[in-house]
Coordinates of C-alpha atoms in Angstrom, one line a residue:
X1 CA -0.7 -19.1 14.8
X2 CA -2.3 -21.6 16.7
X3 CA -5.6 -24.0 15.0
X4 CA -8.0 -21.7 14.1
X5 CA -10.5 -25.0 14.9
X6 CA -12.0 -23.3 18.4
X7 CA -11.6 -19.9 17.1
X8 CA -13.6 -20.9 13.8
X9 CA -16.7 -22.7 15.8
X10 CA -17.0 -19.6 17.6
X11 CA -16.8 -17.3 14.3
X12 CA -19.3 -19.1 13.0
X13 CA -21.9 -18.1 15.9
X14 CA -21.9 -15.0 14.2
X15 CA -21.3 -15.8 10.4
X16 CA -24.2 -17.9 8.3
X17 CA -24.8 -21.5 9.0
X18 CA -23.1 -22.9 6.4
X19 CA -19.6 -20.7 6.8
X20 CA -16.4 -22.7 7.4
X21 CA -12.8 -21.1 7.6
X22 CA -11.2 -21.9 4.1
X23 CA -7.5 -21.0 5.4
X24 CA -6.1 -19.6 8.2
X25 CA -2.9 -17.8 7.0
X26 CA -2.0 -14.9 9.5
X27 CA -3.0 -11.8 7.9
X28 CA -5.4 -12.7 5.2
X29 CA -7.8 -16.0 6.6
X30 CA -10.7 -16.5 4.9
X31 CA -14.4 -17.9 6.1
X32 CA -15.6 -19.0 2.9
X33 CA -19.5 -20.3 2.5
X34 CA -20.0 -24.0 1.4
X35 CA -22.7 -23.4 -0.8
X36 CA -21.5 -22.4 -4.6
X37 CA -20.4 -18.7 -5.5
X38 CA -23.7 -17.6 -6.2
X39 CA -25.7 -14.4 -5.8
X40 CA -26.6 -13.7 -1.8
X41 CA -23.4 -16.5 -0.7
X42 CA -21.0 -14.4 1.5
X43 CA -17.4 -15.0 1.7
X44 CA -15.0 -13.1 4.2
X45 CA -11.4 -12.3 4.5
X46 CA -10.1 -12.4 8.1
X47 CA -7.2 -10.3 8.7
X48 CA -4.7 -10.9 12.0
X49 CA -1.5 -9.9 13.3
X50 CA 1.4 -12.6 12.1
X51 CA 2.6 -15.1 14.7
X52 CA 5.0 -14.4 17.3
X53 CA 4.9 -10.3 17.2
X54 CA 4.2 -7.0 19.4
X55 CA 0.7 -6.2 17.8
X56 CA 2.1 -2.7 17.3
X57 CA 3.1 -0.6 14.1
X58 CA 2.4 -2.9 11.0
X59 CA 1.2 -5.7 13.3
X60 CA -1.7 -3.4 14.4
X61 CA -4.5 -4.8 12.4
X62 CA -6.7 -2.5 14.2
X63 CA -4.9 0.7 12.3
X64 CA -6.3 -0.4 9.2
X65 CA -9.8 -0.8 10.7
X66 CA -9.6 2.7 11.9
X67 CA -8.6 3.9 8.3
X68 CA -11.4 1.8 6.8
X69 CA -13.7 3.1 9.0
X70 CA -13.3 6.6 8.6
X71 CA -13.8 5.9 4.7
X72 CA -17.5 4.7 5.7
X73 CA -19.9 7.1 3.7
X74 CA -17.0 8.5 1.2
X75 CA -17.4 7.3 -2.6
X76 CA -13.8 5.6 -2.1
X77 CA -14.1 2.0 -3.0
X78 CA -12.8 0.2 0.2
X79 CA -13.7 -2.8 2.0
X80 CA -16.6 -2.2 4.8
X81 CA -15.2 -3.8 8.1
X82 CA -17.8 -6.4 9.1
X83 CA -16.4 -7.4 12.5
X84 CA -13.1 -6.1 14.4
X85 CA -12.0 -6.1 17.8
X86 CA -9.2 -6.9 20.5
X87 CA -11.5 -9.6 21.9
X88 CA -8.5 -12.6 22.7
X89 CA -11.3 -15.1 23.0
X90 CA -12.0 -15.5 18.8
X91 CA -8.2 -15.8 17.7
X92 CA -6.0 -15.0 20.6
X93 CA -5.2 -11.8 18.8
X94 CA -6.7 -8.6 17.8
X95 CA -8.8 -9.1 14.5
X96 CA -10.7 -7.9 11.4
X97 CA -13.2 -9.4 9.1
X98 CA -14.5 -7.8 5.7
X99 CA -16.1 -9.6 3.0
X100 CA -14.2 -11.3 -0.5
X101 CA -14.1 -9.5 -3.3
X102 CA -14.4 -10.9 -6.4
X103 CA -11.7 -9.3 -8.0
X104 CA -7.7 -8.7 -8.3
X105 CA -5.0 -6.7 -8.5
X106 CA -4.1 -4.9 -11.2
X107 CA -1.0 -6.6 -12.9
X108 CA 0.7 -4.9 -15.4
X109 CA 3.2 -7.5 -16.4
X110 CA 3.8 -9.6 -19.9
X111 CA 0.6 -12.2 -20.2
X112 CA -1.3 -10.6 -17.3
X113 CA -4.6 -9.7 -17.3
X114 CA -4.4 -5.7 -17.8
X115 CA -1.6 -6.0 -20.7
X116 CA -4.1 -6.2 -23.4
X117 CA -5.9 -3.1 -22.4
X118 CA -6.4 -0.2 -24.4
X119 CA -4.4 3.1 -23.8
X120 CA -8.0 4.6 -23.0
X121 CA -8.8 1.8 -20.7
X122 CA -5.7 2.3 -18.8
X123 CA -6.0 6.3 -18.4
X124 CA -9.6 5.6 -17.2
X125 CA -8.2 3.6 -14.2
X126 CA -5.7 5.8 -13.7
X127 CA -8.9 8.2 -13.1
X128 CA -10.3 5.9 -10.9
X129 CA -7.5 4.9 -8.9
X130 CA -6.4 9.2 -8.3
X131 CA -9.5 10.4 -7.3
X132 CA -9.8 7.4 -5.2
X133 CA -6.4 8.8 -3.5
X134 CA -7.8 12.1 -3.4
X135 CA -10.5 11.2 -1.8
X136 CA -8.5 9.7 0.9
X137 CA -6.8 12.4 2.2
X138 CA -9.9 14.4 2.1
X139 CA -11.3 12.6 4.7
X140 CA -10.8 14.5 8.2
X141 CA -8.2 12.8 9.6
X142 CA -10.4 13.6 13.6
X143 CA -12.1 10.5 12.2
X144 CA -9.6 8.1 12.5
X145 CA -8.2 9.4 16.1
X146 CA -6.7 5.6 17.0
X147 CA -3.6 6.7 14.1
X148 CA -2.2 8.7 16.1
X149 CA -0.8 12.5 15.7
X150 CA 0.6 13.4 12.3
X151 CA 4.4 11.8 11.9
X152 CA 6.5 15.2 11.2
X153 CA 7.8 15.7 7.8
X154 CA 11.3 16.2 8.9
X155 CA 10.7 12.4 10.9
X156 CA 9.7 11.2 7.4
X157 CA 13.2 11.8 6.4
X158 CA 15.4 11.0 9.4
X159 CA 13.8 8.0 10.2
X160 CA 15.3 5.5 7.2
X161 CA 18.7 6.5 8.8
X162 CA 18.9 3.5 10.9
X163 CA 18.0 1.2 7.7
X164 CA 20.3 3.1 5.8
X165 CA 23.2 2.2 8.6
X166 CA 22.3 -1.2 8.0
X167 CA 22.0 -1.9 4.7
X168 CA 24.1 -4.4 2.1
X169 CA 25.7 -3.1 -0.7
X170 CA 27.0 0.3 0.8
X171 CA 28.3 1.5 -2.0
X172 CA 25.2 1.1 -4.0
X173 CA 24.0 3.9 -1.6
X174 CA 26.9 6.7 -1.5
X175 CA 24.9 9.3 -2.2
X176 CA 22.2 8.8 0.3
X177 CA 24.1 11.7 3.0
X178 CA 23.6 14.4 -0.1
X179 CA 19.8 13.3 -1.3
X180 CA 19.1 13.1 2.7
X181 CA 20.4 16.6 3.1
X182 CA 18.5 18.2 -0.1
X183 CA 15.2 16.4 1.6
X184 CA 16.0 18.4 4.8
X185 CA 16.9 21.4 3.2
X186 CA 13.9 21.5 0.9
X187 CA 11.0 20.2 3.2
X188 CA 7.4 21.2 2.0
X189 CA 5.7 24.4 4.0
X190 CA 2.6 23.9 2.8
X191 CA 2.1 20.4 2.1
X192 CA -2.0 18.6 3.4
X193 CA -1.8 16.6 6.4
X194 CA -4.2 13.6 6.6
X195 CA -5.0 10.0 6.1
X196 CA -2.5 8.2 4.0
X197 CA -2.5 4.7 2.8
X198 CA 1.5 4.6 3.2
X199 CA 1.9 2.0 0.3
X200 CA -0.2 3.3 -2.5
X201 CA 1.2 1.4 -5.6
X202 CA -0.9 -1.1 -8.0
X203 CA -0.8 -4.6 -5.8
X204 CA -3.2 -2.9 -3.8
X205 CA -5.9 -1.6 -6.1
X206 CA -8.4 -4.3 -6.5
X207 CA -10.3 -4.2 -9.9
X208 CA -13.2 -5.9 -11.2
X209 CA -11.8 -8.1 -14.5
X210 CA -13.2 -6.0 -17.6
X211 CA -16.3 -6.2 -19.3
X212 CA -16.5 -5.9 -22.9
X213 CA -16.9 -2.5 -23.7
X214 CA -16.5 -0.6 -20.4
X215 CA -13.0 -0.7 -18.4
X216 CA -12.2 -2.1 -15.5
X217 CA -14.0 -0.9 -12.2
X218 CA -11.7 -0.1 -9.0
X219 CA -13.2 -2.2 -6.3
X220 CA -11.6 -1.4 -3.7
X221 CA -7.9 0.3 -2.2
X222 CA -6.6 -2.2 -0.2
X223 CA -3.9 -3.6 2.4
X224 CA -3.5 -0.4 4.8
X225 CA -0.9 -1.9 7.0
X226 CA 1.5 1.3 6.7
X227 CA -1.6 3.7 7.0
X228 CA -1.2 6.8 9.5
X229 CA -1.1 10.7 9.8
X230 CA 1.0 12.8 8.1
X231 CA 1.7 14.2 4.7
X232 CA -0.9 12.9 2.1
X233 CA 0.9 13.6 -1.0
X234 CA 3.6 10.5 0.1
X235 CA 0.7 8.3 -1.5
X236 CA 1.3 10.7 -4.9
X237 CA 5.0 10.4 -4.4
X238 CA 5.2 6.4 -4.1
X239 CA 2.8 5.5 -6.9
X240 CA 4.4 7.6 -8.9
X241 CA 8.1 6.5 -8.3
X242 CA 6.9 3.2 -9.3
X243 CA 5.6 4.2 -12.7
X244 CA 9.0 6.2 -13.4
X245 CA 11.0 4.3 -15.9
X246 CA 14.0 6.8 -15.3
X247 CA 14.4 6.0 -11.7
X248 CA 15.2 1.9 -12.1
X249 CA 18.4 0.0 -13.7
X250 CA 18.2 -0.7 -17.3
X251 CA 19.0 -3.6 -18.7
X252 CA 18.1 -5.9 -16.0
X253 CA 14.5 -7.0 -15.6
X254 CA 11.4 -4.9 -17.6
X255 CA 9.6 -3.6 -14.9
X256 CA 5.6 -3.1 -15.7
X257 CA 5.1 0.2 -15.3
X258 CA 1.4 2.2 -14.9
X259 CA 1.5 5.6 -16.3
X260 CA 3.8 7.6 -16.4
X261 CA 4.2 10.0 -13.6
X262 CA 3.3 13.4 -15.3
X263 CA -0.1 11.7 -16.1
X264 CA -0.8 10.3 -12.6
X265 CA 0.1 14.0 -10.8
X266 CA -2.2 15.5 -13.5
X267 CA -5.0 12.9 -12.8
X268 CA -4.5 14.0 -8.8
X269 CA -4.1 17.7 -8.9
X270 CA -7.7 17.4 -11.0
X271 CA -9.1 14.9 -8.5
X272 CA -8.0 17.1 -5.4
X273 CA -9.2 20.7 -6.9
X274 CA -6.8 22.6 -4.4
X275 CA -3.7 24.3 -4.6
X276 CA -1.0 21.2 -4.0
X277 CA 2.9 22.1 -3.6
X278 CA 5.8 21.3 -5.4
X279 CA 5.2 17.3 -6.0
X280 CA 8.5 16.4 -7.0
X281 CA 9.9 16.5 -3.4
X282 CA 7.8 13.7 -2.5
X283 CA 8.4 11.7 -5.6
X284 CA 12.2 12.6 -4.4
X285 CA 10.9 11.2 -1.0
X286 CA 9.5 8.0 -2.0
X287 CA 12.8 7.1 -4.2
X288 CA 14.9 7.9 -1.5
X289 CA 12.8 5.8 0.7
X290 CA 12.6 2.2 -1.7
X291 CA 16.3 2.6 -2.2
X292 CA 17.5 2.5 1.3
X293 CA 14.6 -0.3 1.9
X294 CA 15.8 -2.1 -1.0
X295 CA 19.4 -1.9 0.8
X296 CA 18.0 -3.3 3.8
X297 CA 15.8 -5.8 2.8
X298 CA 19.0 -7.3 0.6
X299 CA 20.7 -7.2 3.6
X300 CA 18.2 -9.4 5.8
X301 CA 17.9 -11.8 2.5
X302 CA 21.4 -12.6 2.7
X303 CA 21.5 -13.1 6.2
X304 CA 19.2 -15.6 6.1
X305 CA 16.9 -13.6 8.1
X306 CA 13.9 -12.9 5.4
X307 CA 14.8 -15.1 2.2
X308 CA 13.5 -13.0 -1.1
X309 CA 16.1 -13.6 -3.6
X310 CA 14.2 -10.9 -5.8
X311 CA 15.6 -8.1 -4.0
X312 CA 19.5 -9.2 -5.8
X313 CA 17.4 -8.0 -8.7
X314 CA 16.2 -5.1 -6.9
X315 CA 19.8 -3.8 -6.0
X316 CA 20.4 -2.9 -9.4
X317 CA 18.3 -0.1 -8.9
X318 CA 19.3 1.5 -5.7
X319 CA 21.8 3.9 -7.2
X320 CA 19.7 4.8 -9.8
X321 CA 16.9 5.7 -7.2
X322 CA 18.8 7.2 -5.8
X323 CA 20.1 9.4 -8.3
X324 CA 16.6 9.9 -9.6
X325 CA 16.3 11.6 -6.0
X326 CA 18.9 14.4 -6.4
X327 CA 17.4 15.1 -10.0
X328 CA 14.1 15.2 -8.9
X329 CA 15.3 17.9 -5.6
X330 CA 17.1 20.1 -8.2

């Protein structure tokens, strides 16, 4: 990206007098106050497109402002879009500003803030953060009419072919033809169309740190990059798959899991109050999905194309993904 310095003077036009821009990171700047964190002292993230991409798909910040926006008046906690627009003259790019939270993600891991927590504490989030989802695909999806028309459920399927084709570790992945099959064969009837988030899983559910005696508060649902039109229940499916001790490799790296996926489909079904289909096929969908992207993100790391050496830890688990899958499909 280039200096933010001209873009900044002109941002600040429009933001208090004392505002300055504290980073300017593509996809998460920030125009942070001067003064001390203190009561009436606003502090803003500034989302843009990364450097050197089509402002399309993923790189469409204003997708996510569309998403946000149509959540304006609903009781899900979400950021309020302040400012957003294609205007080149602020940032050369398409933008969005909403203010700081003063909060994090929930992390689940050894030492992390939410370990300590209380089984009760932990089920009231998982409260918070269903009926949150719920409330998401409740929204009427003719509010957010910039997303597009709804992506098919059989495209939800066929589309990972061409990352499957090129993934590392083939092997890893033999069974991918047979679970892709059962996904066609089996595809929902019935299944709500609507807004989905598209990567519903805990690094993106912002919580207030706890207070004593009360648990933490959801704050907000956050990052929508992968937002769009289609089947809701994906969100179920995802968040779910990444609670699911049975569908990751043992004896390699303890992953932090939320609870466990009966609870979170339980908390849902009661958040959503209507009749929902079959949900295993989309926890079936979602485990299919990480596998293959698992596959191909190894394969970019080891091509020295997008260096994450965390996905040689990752690999262990795309069979077993996998085979969670087929279980899952029956």
């Amino acid at each position: 990206m280039k200096d933010g310095a001209p873009q900044a003077a002109r941002l600040k036009d429009r933001a208090p007098q004392s505002a300055r821009l504290k980073d300017r990171a593509p996809q998460a700047a920030r125009l942070k106050d001067r003064a001390p964190q203190a009561e009436g002292v606003d502090s803003w993230f500034i989302r843009l497109p990364p450097p050197n991409v089509n402002w399309r798909g993923t790189a469409d910040v204003l997708r996510q402002v569309a998403a946000l926006n149509a959540l304006a008046g609903t009781a899900v906690p979400h950021c309020t879009v302040r400012w957003s627009g294609d205007d080149l003259e602020w940032f050369g790019c398409p933008y969005f500003v909403v203010p700081k939270l003063d909060g994090d993600v929930l992390r689940l891991g050894p030492g992390e803030w939410a370990a300590p927590l209380a089984e009760s504490e932990v089920l009231d989030m998982g409260r918070q953060v269903m009926t949150a989802l719920a409330g998401v695909h409740k929204v009427d999806p003719a509010k957010a009419p910039y997303l597009g028309h709804p992506v098919p459920f059989k495209d939800d399927v066929e589309r990972w072919d061409r990352f499957y084709e090129r993934a590392a570790d083939p092997e890893c992945l033999a069974r991918v033809p047979d679970c892709r099959r059962r996904l066609l064969e089996t595809l929902p009837a019935d299944a709500p169309v609507g807004i989905f988030h598209g990567d519903f899983q805990t690094s993106n559910l912002l919580f207030a740190k706890p207070e004593p005696g009360s648990p933490p508060e959801l704050l907000a649902v956050i990052d929508w990059e992968l937002t769009g039109i289609g089947a809701t229940l994906n969100d179920v499916g995802w968040i779910c798959t990444f609670s699911d001790r049975e569908a990751w490799a043992k004896g390699t790296v303890d992953r932090p899991m939320f609870l466990d996926p009966e609870t979170l489909m339980t908390l849902y079904v009661d958040a959503f109050g209507d009749p929902l289909p079959d949900l295993n096929w989309f926890r079936a969908l979602a485990a299919y999905k990480f596998a293959i992207i698992t596959g191909f993100n190894l394969s970019l790391h080891r091509r020295g194309k997008r260096v994450d050496s965390s996905w040689e830890v990752t690999r262990h688990s795309m069979t077993p993904l996998i085979d969670r899958a087929l279980e899952l499909l029956g």
